[in-house]
PDB file of C-alpha atoms in Angstrom:
ATOM      1  CA  MET A   1      39.858 -22.922  26.984  1.00  0.00           C
ATOM      2  CA  ARG A   2      38.715 -23.581  23.434  1.00  0.00           C
ATOM      3  CA  THR A   3      35.386 -24.938  24.688  1.00  0.00           C
ATOM      4  CA  MET A   4      34.816 -21.796  26.756  1.00  0.00           C
ATOM      5  CA  PHE A   5      35.519 -19.606  23.721  1.00  0.00           C
ATOM      6  CA  ILE A   6      33.043 -21.544  21.544  1.00  0.00           C
ATOM      7  CA  LEU A   7      30.397 -21.445  24.279  1.00  0.00           C
ATOM      8  CA  PHE A   8      30.909 -17.701  24.789  1.00  0.00           C
ATOM      9  CA  THR A   9      30.634 -17.092  21.017  1.00  0.00           C
ATOM     10  CA  LEU A  10      27.399 -19.090  20.790  1.00  0.00           C
ATOM     11  CA  VAL A  11      25.861 -17.167  23.687  1.00  0.00           C
ATOM     12  CA  CYS A  12      26.831 -13.815  22.127  1.00  0.00           C
ATOM     13  CA  VAL A  13      25.415 -14.784  18.724  1.00  0.00           C
ATOM     14  CA  THR A  14      22.169 -15.991  20.317  1.00  0.00           C
ATOM     15  CA  PHE A  15      21.700 -12.738  22.238  1.00  0.00           C
ATOM     16  CA  GLN A  16      22.453 -10.703  19.121  1.00  0.00           C
ATOM     17  CA  LEU A  17      19.842 -12.606  17.111  1.00  0.00           C
ATOM     18  CA  LEU A  18      17.260 -12.150  19.851  1.00  0.00           C
ATOM     19  CA  ALA A  19      18.015  -8.434  20.110  1.00  0.00           C
ATOM     20  CA  ASN A  20      17.596  -7.930  16.364  1.00  0.00           C
ATOM     21  CA  SER A  21      14.288  -9.780  16.202  1.00  0.00           C
ATOM     22  CA  SER A  22      12.567  -7.954  19.055  1.00  0.00           C
ATOM     23  CA  GLY A  23      10.061  -5.267  18.184  1.00  0.00           C
ATOM     24  CA  THR A  24       9.474  -6.450  14.623  1.00  0.00           C
ATOM     25  CA  GLN A  25       6.630  -8.357  13.067  1.00  0.00           C
ATOM     26  CA  GLU A  26       5.483 -10.073   9.923  1.00  0.00           C
ATOM     27  CA  ILE A  27       2.462  -8.474   8.276  1.00  0.00           C
ATOM     28  CA  LYS A  28       0.387 -10.218   5.647  1.00  0.00           C
ATOM     29  CA  GLY A  29      -2.938  -9.429   4.123  1.00  0.00           C
ATOM     30  CA  ARG A  30      -5.066  -8.723   1.086  1.00  0.00           C
ATOM     31  CA  VAL A  31      -6.102  -5.486  -0.636  1.00  0.00           C
ATOM     32  CA  VAL A  32      -9.556  -5.306  -2.238  1.00  0.00           C
ATOM     33  CA  ASP A  33     -11.865  -2.747  -3.855  1.00  0.00           C
ATOM     34  CA  LYS A  34     -14.212  -1.353  -1.191  1.00  0.00           C
ATOM     35  CA  ILE A  35     -17.358  -1.552  -3.340  1.00  0.00           C
ATOM     36  CA  THR A  36     -16.873  -4.686  -5.440  1.00  0.00           C
ATOM     37  CA  GLY A  37     -14.593  -6.685  -3.130  1.00  0.00           C
ATOM     38  CA  THR A  38     -12.365  -7.683  -6.057  1.00  0.00           C
ATOM     39  CA  PRO A  39      -8.647  -8.112  -5.308  1.00  0.00           C
ATOM     40  CA  LEU A  40      -6.415  -5.225  -6.364  1.00  0.00           C
ATOM     41  CA  GLU A  41      -3.135  -6.089  -8.071  1.00  0.00           C
ATOM     42  CA  GLY A  42      -0.158  -3.729  -7.949  1.00  0.00           C
ATOM     43  CA  VAL A  43      -1.062  -1.845  -4.773  1.00  0.00           C
ATOM     44  CA  ASN A  44       2.023  -0.131  -3.336  1.00  0.00           C
ATOM     45  CA  ILE A  45       2.486  -0.982   0.348  1.00  0.00           C
ATOM     46  CA  SER A  46       5.206   1.131   1.950  1.00  0.00           C
ATOM     47  CA  VAL A  47       6.533   1.595   5.469  1.00  0.00           C
ATOM     48  CA  SER A  48       7.007   5.222   6.464  1.00  0.00           C
ATOM     49  CA  ASP A  49       9.492   6.703   8.923  1.00  0.00           C
ATOM     50  CA  THR A  50      12.333   4.345   8.031  1.00  0.00           C
ATOM     51  CA  LYS A  51      15.840   5.272   6.939  1.00  0.00           C
ATOM     52  CA  ILE A  52      15.874   2.518   4.331  1.00  0.00           C
ATOM     53  CA  PRO A  53      12.771   2.291   2.110  1.00  0.00           C
ATOM     54  CA  ILE A  54      10.741  -0.819   2.918  1.00  0.00           C
ATOM     55  CA  GLY A  55       7.773  -1.942   0.894  1.00  0.00           C
ATOM     56  CA  THR A  56       6.150  -4.368  -1.494  1.00  0.00           C
ATOM     57  CA  ILE A  57       3.303  -4.598  -3.988  1.00  0.00           C
ATOM     58  CA  SER A  58       0.231  -6.805  -3.958  1.00  0.00           C
ATOM     59  CA  ASP A  59       0.093  -9.796  -6.307  1.00  0.00           C
ATOM     60  CA  GLU A  60      -2.677 -10.763  -8.760  1.00  0.00           C
ATOM     61  CA  ASN A  61      -4.827 -11.980  -5.838  1.00  0.00           C
ATOM     62  CA  GLY A  62      -4.341  -8.718  -3.933  1.00  0.00           C
ATOM     63  CA  GLU A  63      -2.139 -10.486  -1.366  1.00  0.00           C
ATOM     64  CA  PHE A  64       1.073  -9.129   0.154  1.00  0.00           C
ATOM     65  CA  ARG A  65       3.580  -9.954   2.892  1.00  0.00           C
ATOM     66  CA  LEU A  66       6.157  -7.837   4.738  1.00  0.00           C
ATOM     67  CA  TRP A  67       8.806  -9.193   7.127  1.00  0.00           C
ATOM     68  CA  ASP A  68      10.678  -7.571  10.015  1.00  0.00           C
ATOM     69  CA  ILE A  69       8.470  -4.495  10.171  1.00  0.00           C
ATOM     70  CA  PRO A  70       8.901  -2.338  13.295  1.00  0.00           C
ATOM     71  CA  ALA A  71       5.690  -2.368  15.338  1.00  0.00           C
ATOM     72  CA  ASP A  72       5.449   1.423  15.642  1.00  0.00           C
ATOM     73  CA  MET A  73       5.646   2.260  11.919  1.00  0.00           C
ATOM     74  CA  ASN A  74       2.830   3.400   9.636  1.00  0.00           C
ATOM     75  CA  LEU A  75       1.898   1.426   6.540  1.00  0.00           C
ATOM     76  CA  LYS A  76       0.635   3.274   3.472  1.00  0.00           C
ATOM     77  CA  PHE A  77      -1.484   1.536   0.818  1.00  0.00           C
ATOM     78  CA  SER A  78      -1.773   3.371  -2.507  1.00  0.00           C
ATOM     79  CA  LEU A  79      -2.860   2.680  -6.076  1.00  0.00           C
ATOM     80  CA  ASP A  80      -3.618   5.068  -8.939  1.00  0.00           C
ATOM     81  CA  GLY A  81      -7.337   5.784  -9.079  1.00  0.00           C
ATOM     82  CA  TYR A  82      -7.878   4.917  -5.390  1.00  0.00           C
ATOM     83  CA  LYS A  83      -7.685   6.911  -2.174  1.00  0.00           C
ATOM     84  CA  ALA A  84      -4.547   6.094  -0.166  1.00  0.00           C
ATOM     85  CA  VAL A  85      -4.958   4.469   3.259  1.00  0.00           C
ATOM     86  CA  SER A  86      -2.496   4.693   6.172  1.00  0.00           C
ATOM     87  CA  LEU A  87      -2.517   2.324   9.158  1.00  0.00           C
ATOM     88  CA  ASN A  88      -0.355   1.820  12.219  1.00  0.00           C
ATOM     89  CA  PRO A  89       0.208  -1.849  13.167  1.00  0.00           C
ATOM     90  CA  ALA A  90       0.353  -0.900  16.853  1.00  0.00           C
ATOM     91  CA  SER A  91      -3.159   0.619  16.701  1.00  0.00           C
ATOM     92  CA  GLY A  92      -4.823  -2.800  16.800  1.00  0.00           C
ATOM     93  CA  HIS A  93      -6.014  -2.820  13.176  1.00  0.00           C
ATOM     94  CA  ILE A  94      -3.349  -5.353  12.253  1.00  0.00           C
ATOM     95  CA  SER A  95      -2.808  -8.747  13.859  1.00  0.00           C
ATOM     96  CA  ASN A  96       0.507 -10.553  13.689  1.00  0.00           C
ATOM     97  CA  ASP A  97      -1.210 -13.926  13.465  1.00  0.00           C
ATOM     98  CA  LEU A  98      -4.063 -13.312  11.025  1.00  0.00           C
ATOM     99  CA  PRO A  99      -4.036 -11.892   7.511  1.00  0.00           C
ATOM    100  CA  PHE A 100      -6.071  -8.730   7.301  1.00  0.00           C
ATOM    101  CA  VAL A 101      -8.062  -7.084   4.518  1.00  0.00           C
ATOM    102  CA  ILE A 102      -7.541  -3.488   3.421  1.00  0.00           C
ATOM    103  CA  GLU A 103     -10.342  -1.896   1.411  1.00  0.00           C
ATOM    104  CA  LEU A 104      -9.364   0.891  -0.983  1.00  0.00           C
ATOM    105  CA  GLU A 105     -12.033   3.321  -2.116  1.00  0.00           C
ATOM    106  CA  ASN A 106     -12.219   4.409  -5.750  1.00  0.00           C
ATOM    107  CA  LYS A 107     -11.633   8.141  -6.077  1.00  0.00           C
ATOM    108  CA  ALA A 108     -13.520   8.629  -9.337  1.00  0.00           C
ATOM    109  CA  GLU A 109     -14.846  12.148  -9.584  1.00  0.00           C
ATOM    110  CA  THR A 110     -18.100  13.133 -11.200  1.00  0.00           C
ATOM    111  CA  LYS A 111     -18.718  16.531 -12.742  1.00  0.00           C
ATOM    112  CA  LYS A 112     -21.954  18.423 -12.323  1.00  0.00           C
ATOM    113  CA  LYS A 113     -22.513  19.339 -15.948  1.00  0.00           C
ATOM    114  CA  LEU A 114     -20.649  18.813 -19.202  1.00  0.00           C
ATOM    115  CA  SER A 115     -21.358  20.920 -22.291  1.00  0.00           C
ATOM    116  CA  VAL A 116     -20.483  19.720 -25.764  1.00  0.00           C
ATOM    117  CA  GLY A 117     -21.023  21.934 -28.771  1.00  0.00           C
ATOM    118  CA  ASN A 118     -19.840  22.992 -32.201  1.00  0.00           C
ATOM    119  CA  LEU A 119     -18.029  26.327 -32.216  1.00  0.00           C
ATOM    120  CA  LEU A 120     -18.410  26.982 -35.927  1.00  0.00           C
ATOM    121  CA  LYS A 121     -22.087  26.953 -36.812  1.00  0.00           C
ATOM    122  CA  SER A 122     -22.172  29.067 -39.982  1.00  0.00           C
ATOM    123  CA  ARG A 123     -18.958  28.009 -41.710  1.00  0.00           C
ATOM    124  CA  LYS A 124     -18.102  24.834 -43.496  1.00  0.00           C
ATOM    125  CA  VAL A 125     -14.976  23.108 -42.296  1.00  0.00           C
ATOM    126  CA  ASP A 126     -13.454  19.704 -42.927  1.00  0.00           C
ATOM    127  CA  ALA A 127     -13.360  18.754 -39.256  1.00  0.00           C
ATOM    128  CA  SER A 128     -15.831  19.720 -36.582  1.00  0.00           C
ATOM    129  CA  LEU A 129     -14.628  21.277 -33.347  1.00  0.00           C
ATOM    130  CA  VAL A 130     -15.836  20.167 -29.958  1.00  0.00           C
ATOM    131  CA  VAL A 131     -15.392  22.172 -26.775  1.00  0.00           C
ATOM    132  CA  PHE A 132     -15.655  20.664 -23.320  1.00  0.00           C
ATOM    133  CA  SER A 133     -16.403  23.078 -20.513  1.00  0.00           C
ATOM    134  CA  GLU A 134     -17.695  22.738 -16.991  1.00  0.00           C
ATOM    135  CA  GLU A 135     -20.553  25.064 -16.053  1.00  0.00           C
TER     136      GLU A 135
END
């Protein structure tokens, strides 16, 4: 009787472990600058549409790793000064076996024209004033 109980418990535990591991994947990769190809440190990688927040940040080599990620979730890659990128692992962009590379594009903005001038031309003052305006 005791042997049957132990065998039954082992079978139940095995099925529970298999049920919990199905539909998830490990995702690893590297985040780089799109133009220069240099690794980006501190990129926030988050999984959307989950009840519990899941995410990580890239290391000094731009590398990251996430475990037990549901296959149908979106991943968002974001870093200040760069345009955010969203990917779905099920879309075929991400392979479970190979590390992949995400390229983030710099979102630096350029202005058409910048005017710099002194407001007070005829008066003497201790400090000069500078006005920045976009025309």
